[in-house]
Short mmCIF file of C-alpha atoms in Angstrom, two decimals:
data_model
loop_
_atom_site.label_atom_id
_atom_site.label_comp_id
_atom_site.label_asym_id
_atom_site.label_seq_id
_atom_site.Cartn_x
_atom_site.Cartn_y
_atom_site.Cartn_z
CA MET A 19 0.00 0.00 0.00
CA GLU A 20 1.37 3.43 -0.86
CA ILE A 21 0.30 6.96 -0.06
CA SER A 22 1.16 10.13 -1.94
CA PHE A 23 1.20 13.45 -0.13
CA ARG A 24 1.14 16.97 -1.44
CA LYS A 25 2.96 19.77 0.28
CA SER A 26 0.89 21.09 3.17
CA SER A 27 1.55 24.07 5.41
CA LYS A 28 -1.08 23.04 7.93
CA ASN A 29 -0.49 20.72 10.82
CA CYS A 30 -2.78 17.72 10.91
CA ASP A 31 -4.00 16.60 14.32
CA ILE A 32 -3.53 12.99 15.35
CA ILE A 33 -7.23 12.08 15.06
CA ASN A 34 -7.38 13.25 11.44
CA ILE A 35 -4.14 11.46 10.67
CA MET A 36 -5.51 8.19 12.01
CA LYS A 37 -8.74 8.64 10.04
CA GLU A 38 -6.70 9.09 6.87
CA LEU A 39 -4.58 6.05 7.72
CA VAL A 40 -7.71 3.94 8.06
CA LYS A 41 -9.23 5.34 4.84
CA SER A 42 -5.98 4.51 3.05
CA GLY A 43 -6.26 0.91 4.15
CA ILE A 44 -3.34 1.10 6.59
CA SER A 45 -3.99 -0.36 10.01
CA GLU A 46 -2.93 1.54 13.08
CA PRO A 47 0.72 0.88 13.98
CA VAL A 48 1.09 -1.43 16.94
CA ARG A 49 2.55 -1.03 20.41
CA GLU A 50 5.37 1.46 20.96
CA ASP A 51 5.62 2.81 17.42
CA ASN A 52 2.10 4.37 17.41
CA PHE A 53 3.39 7.83 18.26
CA TYR A 54 6.54 7.51 16.16
CA CYS A 55 4.78 6.18 13.05
CA ARG A 56 2.17 8.94 13.18
CA MET A 57 4.94 11.48 13.55
CA ILE A 58 6.75 10.22 10.44
CA TYR A 59 3.41 10.17 8.59
CA GLN A 60 2.73 13.80 9.44
CA ILE A 61 6.25 14.95 8.52
CA CYS A 62 5.99 13.25 5.13
CA ARG A 63 2.61 14.85 4.57
CA GLU A 64 3.95 18.32 5.30
CA GLU A 65 7.13 17.81 3.27
CA GLY A 66 5.38 16.44 0.18
CA ILE A 67 6.99 13.02 0.49
CA LYS A 68 5.36 9.83 -0.73
CA LEU A 69 5.35 7.29 2.09
CA ASP A 70 4.99 3.51 1.88
CA LEU A 71 4.56 1.66 5.17
CA LEU A 72 6.05 -1.83 4.79
CA CYS A 73 6.64 -4.87 6.99
CA TYR A 74 3.91 -3.98 9.48
CA ASN A 75 5.21 -0.40 9.51
CA PHE A 76 8.72 -1.36 10.63
CA VAL A 77 10.11 -0.30 7.25
CA LYS A 78 9.18 3.07 5.78
CA ARG A 79 9.90 3.86 2.14
CA LEU A 80 10.07 7.57 1.36
CA GLU A 81 10.16 9.03 -2.14
CA LYS A 82 10.48 12.61 -3.35
CA ASP A 83 11.72 14.13 -6.61
CA GLY A 84 12.82 10.74 -7.89
CA LYS A 85 14.90 9.97 -4.78
CA VAL A 86 14.07 6.93 -2.64
CA ARG A 87 15.10 6.69 1.00
CA PHE A 88 14.31 4.27 3.82
CA ILE A 89 13.75 4.37 7.56
CA MET A 90 14.04 0.97 9.21
CA GLY A 91 12.83 0.99 12.77
CA TYR A 92 14.58 4.03 14.21
CA LYS A 93 17.48 3.94 11.73
CA PHE A 94 17.38 6.72 9.16
CA ASP A 95 18.93 6.55 5.71
CA LEU A 96 21.83 8.84 6.66
CA ASN A 97 24.54 6.61 8.11
CA PRO A 98 26.40 4.19 5.81
CA HIS A 99 25.30 0.56 6.11
CA GLY A 100 28.72 -0.65 7.23
CA GLU A 101 28.90 1.95 9.96
CA GLY A 102 25.43 1.02 11.17
CA MET A 103 26.51 -2.60 11.49
CA VAL A 104 29.57 -1.56 13.51
CA LEU A 105 27.43 0.49 15.88
CA ASP A 106 25.02 -2.41 16.37
CA ASP A 107 27.96 -4.43 17.70
CA LYS A 108 29.34 -3.36 21.08
CA TYR A 109 32.71 -5.02 20.58
CA ALA A 110 33.12 -3.51 17.11
CA THR A 111 32.14 -0.06 18.37
CA TYR A 112 34.65 -0.22 21.21
CA SER A 113 37.37 -1.41 18.83
CA ALA A 114 36.63 1.41 16.37
CA LEU A 115 36.73 4.05 19.12
CA LYS A 116 39.88 2.64 20.67
CA CYS A 117 41.56 2.70 17.26
CA VAL A 118 41.15 6.48 17.05
CA GLY A 119 41.90 7.24 20.69
CA VAL A 120 38.38 8.01 21.95
CA PRO A 121 37.97 6.97 25.62
CA ALA A 122 35.34 4.24 25.74
CA VAL A 123 34.14 1.50 28.07
CA GLU A 124 35.92 -1.70 27.10
CA HIS A 125 33.78 -4.38 25.47
CA LEU A 126 35.38 -7.70 24.55
CA ILE A 127 33.59 -10.37 22.55
CA VAL A 128 32.74 -13.88 23.74
CA TYR A 129 31.72 -16.62 21.31
CA PRO A 130 29.81 -19.79 22.16
CA SER A 131 31.86 -22.95 22.51
CA THR A 132 30.07 -24.34 19.47
CA ASN A 133 31.78 -21.70 17.32
CA GLN A 134 35.01 -23.41 16.28
CA ASN A 135 36.00 -20.93 13.58
CA HIS A 136 39.56 -19.59 13.71
CA TYR A 137 38.45 -16.07 14.72
CA ALA A 138 36.70 -17.46 17.81
CA ARG A 139 39.62 -19.46 19.14
CA GLY A 140 40.63 -18.44 22.64
CA ARG A 141 37.47 -16.39 22.98
CA ASN A 142 34.92 -19.19 23.09
CA THR A 143 35.64 -20.77 26.46
CA VAL A 144 34.46 -20.30 30.02
CA GLU A 145 38.10 -20.01 31.09
CA TYR A 146 38.45 -16.90 28.91
CA VAL A 147 35.61 -15.21 30.81
CA VAL A 148 36.80 -16.46 34.20
CA ASN A 149 40.28 -15.02 33.59
CA TYR A 150 38.77 -11.69 32.59
CA PHE A 151 36.65 -11.77 35.75
CA HIS A 152 39.72 -12.18 37.94
CA GLN A 153 41.66 -9.53 35.99
CA ASN A 154 38.90 -7.02 36.76
CA HIS A 155 38.64 -7.35 40.53
CA ASN A 156 36.03 -10.11 40.36
CA HIS A 157 33.38 -7.72 39.08
CA ILE A 158 32.36 -7.58 35.43
CA VAL A 159 29.30 -7.12 33.24
CA LEU A 160 28.04 -9.62 30.67
CA LYS A 161 25.52 -8.56 28.04
CA PRO A 162 24.28 -9.38 24.53
CA ASN A 163 26.89 -8.05 22.12
CA CYS A 164 24.18 -6.71 19.83
CA GLY A 165 21.56 -5.98 22.48
CA ALA A 166 19.54 -2.88 23.28
CA VAL A 167 17.57 -1.10 26.05
CA GLY A 168 19.42 -2.94 28.81
CA ARG A 169 18.02 -6.40 28.10
CA GLY A 170 20.19 -9.19 29.46
CA VAL A 171 22.79 -6.86 30.98
CA THR A 172 24.06 -8.74 34.03
CA GLN A 173 26.51 -7.91 36.79
CA ILE A 174 28.86 -10.75 37.70
CA THR A 175 30.26 -10.66 41.23
CA ASP A 176 30.66 -14.39 41.83
CA GLU A 177 32.50 -16.81 39.55
CA ARG A 178 29.61 -19.25 39.93
CA GLN A 179 27.35 -16.82 38.03
CA ILE A 180 29.40 -17.00 34.86
CA VAL A 181 28.28 -20.33 33.37
CA PRO A 182 24.51 -19.92 33.95
CA THR A 183 24.64 -16.34 32.69
CA LEU A 184 26.47 -17.36 29.52
CA VAL A 185 24.02 -20.21 28.94
CA ASP A 186 21.11 -17.79 29.30
CA LEU A 187 22.64 -15.12 27.05
CA PHE A 188 23.71 -17.55 24.33
CA SER A 189 20.21 -19.02 24.24
CA GLY A 190 19.08 -15.87 22.46
CA ASN A 191 22.24 -14.26 21.12
CA GLU A 192 25.04 -15.28 18.76
CA THR A 193 27.69 -13.36 20.69
CA VAL A 194 28.15 -11.87 24.15
CA SER A 195 30.32 -8.97 25.26
CA MET A 196 32.03 -8.47 28.60
CA SER A 197 33.16 -5.29 30.30
CA PRO A 198 34.74 -4.24 33.56
CA PHE A 199 32.17 -3.06 36.07
CA TYR A 200 32.38 0.68 36.76
CA GLU A 201 30.64 2.66 39.45
CA ILE A 202 28.80 4.98 37.10
CA HIS A 203 27.90 8.26 38.75
CA HIS A 204 26.05 9.76 35.80
CA GLU A 205 25.03 8.77 32.30
CA TYR A 206 24.39 11.31 29.55
CA ARG A 207 22.86 11.11 26.09
CA VAL A 208 23.62 13.46 23.20
CA VAL A 209 21.61 13.26 19.97
CA LEU A 210 23.55 14.58 16.99
CA LEU A 211 22.75 15.37 13.36
CA ASP A 212 25.71 16.28 11.18
CA ASP A 213 27.77 17.41 14.18
CA GLU A 214 24.97 19.60 15.55
CA VAL A 215 23.44 18.84 18.95
CA GLN A 216 19.73 18.14 18.63
CA LEU A 217 19.02 17.04 22.17
CA ASP A 218 21.01 16.31 25.30
CA TYR A 219 20.06 15.15 28.77
CA MET A 220 21.23 13.29 31.85
CA LYS A 221 19.71 9.96 32.81
CA VAL A 222 18.78 9.77 36.49
CA LEU A 223 18.18 6.61 38.51
CA THR A 224 14.90 6.76 40.43
CA ASP A 225 15.59 3.54 42.34
CA LYS A 226 18.66 3.70 44.57
CA SER A 227 19.12 -0.06 44.28
CA ALA A 228 19.17 0.10 40.46
CA TRP A 229 22.37 0.40 38.43
CA LYS A 230 21.17 0.49 34.81
CA PHE A 231 20.26 3.92 33.44
CA ASN A 232 17.84 2.77 30.72
CA LEU A 233 14.73 4.96 30.48
CA LYS A 234 12.61 1.92 29.62
CA GLN A 235 13.64 0.38 32.92
CA GLY A 236 12.50 3.26 35.08
CA SER A 237 15.16 5.96 34.90
CA THR A 238 14.12 9.55 34.34
CA VAL A 239 15.83 12.52 32.72
CA ALA A 240 17.24 15.86 33.81
CA GLU A 241 19.27 18.70 32.32
CA ILE A 242 23.02 18.13 32.15
CA PRO A 243 24.68 20.41 34.72
CA GLU A 244 26.26 23.41 33.02
CA ASP A 245 29.70 22.69 34.49
CA LYS A 246 29.70 19.27 32.76
CA ARG A 247 27.66 19.84 29.62
CA GLU A 248 30.48 21.23 27.46
CA LYS A 249 32.82 18.33 28.25
CA VAL A 250 30.09 15.75 27.63
CA ILE A 251 29.14 17.29 24.28
CA THR A 252 32.78 17.65 23.24
CA LEU A 253 33.40 13.93 23.83
CA ALA A 254 30.15 12.95 22.11
CA LYS A 255 31.00 15.03 19.04
CA GLU A 256 34.54 13.65 18.91
CA ALA A 257 33.21 10.08 18.99
CA ALA A 258 30.61 10.83 16.31
CA ARG A 259 33.11 12.53 14.00
CA LYS A 260 35.75 9.82 14.32
CA ILE A 261 33.24 7.04 13.75
CA GLY A 262 31.55 8.90 10.87
CA LEU A 263 28.13 9.19 12.50
CA ARG A 264 25.69 11.58 10.84
CA PHE A 265 22.50 10.94 12.80
CA GLY A 266 22.46 9.07 16.08
CA SER A 267 22.99 9.34 19.82
CA VAL A 268 26.10 8.97 21.93
CA ASP A 269 25.87 7.68 25.49
CA VAL A 270 28.59 9.03 27.78
CA VAL A 271 29.21 7.83 31.32
CA GLU A 272 30.96 9.55 34.19
CA ILE A 273 32.81 7.22 36.55
CA SER A 274 34.72 7.75 39.78
CA GLY A 275 37.09 10.68 39.62
CA GLY A 276 34.95 12.45 37.03
CA GLU A 277 36.40 10.58 34.04
CA LEU A 278 34.15 10.56 30.99
CA MET A 279 33.94 7.60 28.60
CA VAL A 280 31.70 6.64 25.71
CA LEU A 281 29.48 3.73 26.69
CA GLU A 282 27.88 3.18 23.30
CA ILE A 283 26.77 4.88 20.11
CA ASN A 284 23.29 4.32 18.72
CA SER A 285 22.66 4.63 14.99
CA GLY A 286 18.93 4.38 15.67
CA VAL A 287 17.37 7.47 17.23
CA MET A 288 14.59 6.41 19.59
CA ILE A 289 13.31 9.34 21.65
CA ARG A 290 9.89 7.97 22.60
CA GLN A 291 10.70 7.42 26.28
CA PHE A 292 11.98 10.99 26.51
CA THR A 293 8.70 12.38 25.18
CA LYS A 294 6.74 10.23 27.61
CA LEU A 295 8.64 11.88 30.44
CA HIS A 296 8.50 15.34 28.85
CA PRO A 297 5.38 15.58 26.66
CA GLU A 298 5.79 19.35 26.55
CA ARG A 299 8.89 18.80 24.37
CA GLU A 300 7.09 16.66 21.81
CA LYS A 301 7.31 19.39 19.17
CA GLU A 302 11.08 19.60 19.70
CA VAL A 303 11.42 15.88 18.99
CA TYR A 304 9.14 16.24 15.97
CA GLU A 305 11.48 18.88 14.52
CA ILE A 306 14.52 16.65 15.10
CA TYR A 307 12.97 13.94 12.96
CA ARG A 308 11.86 16.50 10.37
CA ARG A 309 15.44 17.81 10.04
CA ALA A 310 16.75 14.25 9.66
CA ILE A 311 14.24 13.46 6.92
CA ARG A 312 15.07 16.67 5.08
CA LYS A 313 18.77 15.76 5.25
CA MET A 314 17.95 12.40 3.66
CA PHE A 315 16.76 14.20 0.53
CA GLU A 316 19.52 16.80 0.22
#
């Protein structure tokens, strides 16, 4: 099913948008992407872009002036494919940042024992993880190497946790990554588009017993303190430039002693949880996505 839009200077309210979606034969997007899908729909309408919603709305095909672009999930057609694959891989991202001297949280890859390829040798055994555990003061983190939103991220403080955690993680993931555990005092996110800051905020734990700063897992947001904001943004921009990121977000952590390190870089820009916490800034988020879509057609 495809829809063609003409340039419109008027905003369309959500009710009218949904009526038009239904008339066009497109069912309402499901679950979390309701808000996001409607937002993309409205932007395309206002920008005169033809929009095709594919794969149950996960893939969006945009066409204007003979140019075709795609949005897949929250990944916009701005970053090169190879770079996007690197950023989806925590070990690859760390390696790329280390290569160019950007301070980043170490992530090393672990393969399942069933992987007997030459590249996995020495990194596909329990002993490999146990040695790393002892090298890092008996406190590490294991997580899916290509995971998101904090799923499966596990602290290891006892050697006996290693085997069951690996079994659990490998049941749903091809690779696992391991990192030293850091006492993270603050975590920051900076959304960038072509080296320009679009949005920045500090993630705040609401549960004192929690240690993961994911917004989907209950954290909230606050403004980055002015005395830290410049340093955070400088590091985020350096990481983005050296990795070649056009549109994405950089997560920066502050550990003991005030040291800043890049935790990860996201090539998909998901800001839904932010707007749930700050609905008054919905228009600001809308304009971020509009600018990204315009850039896709430059």
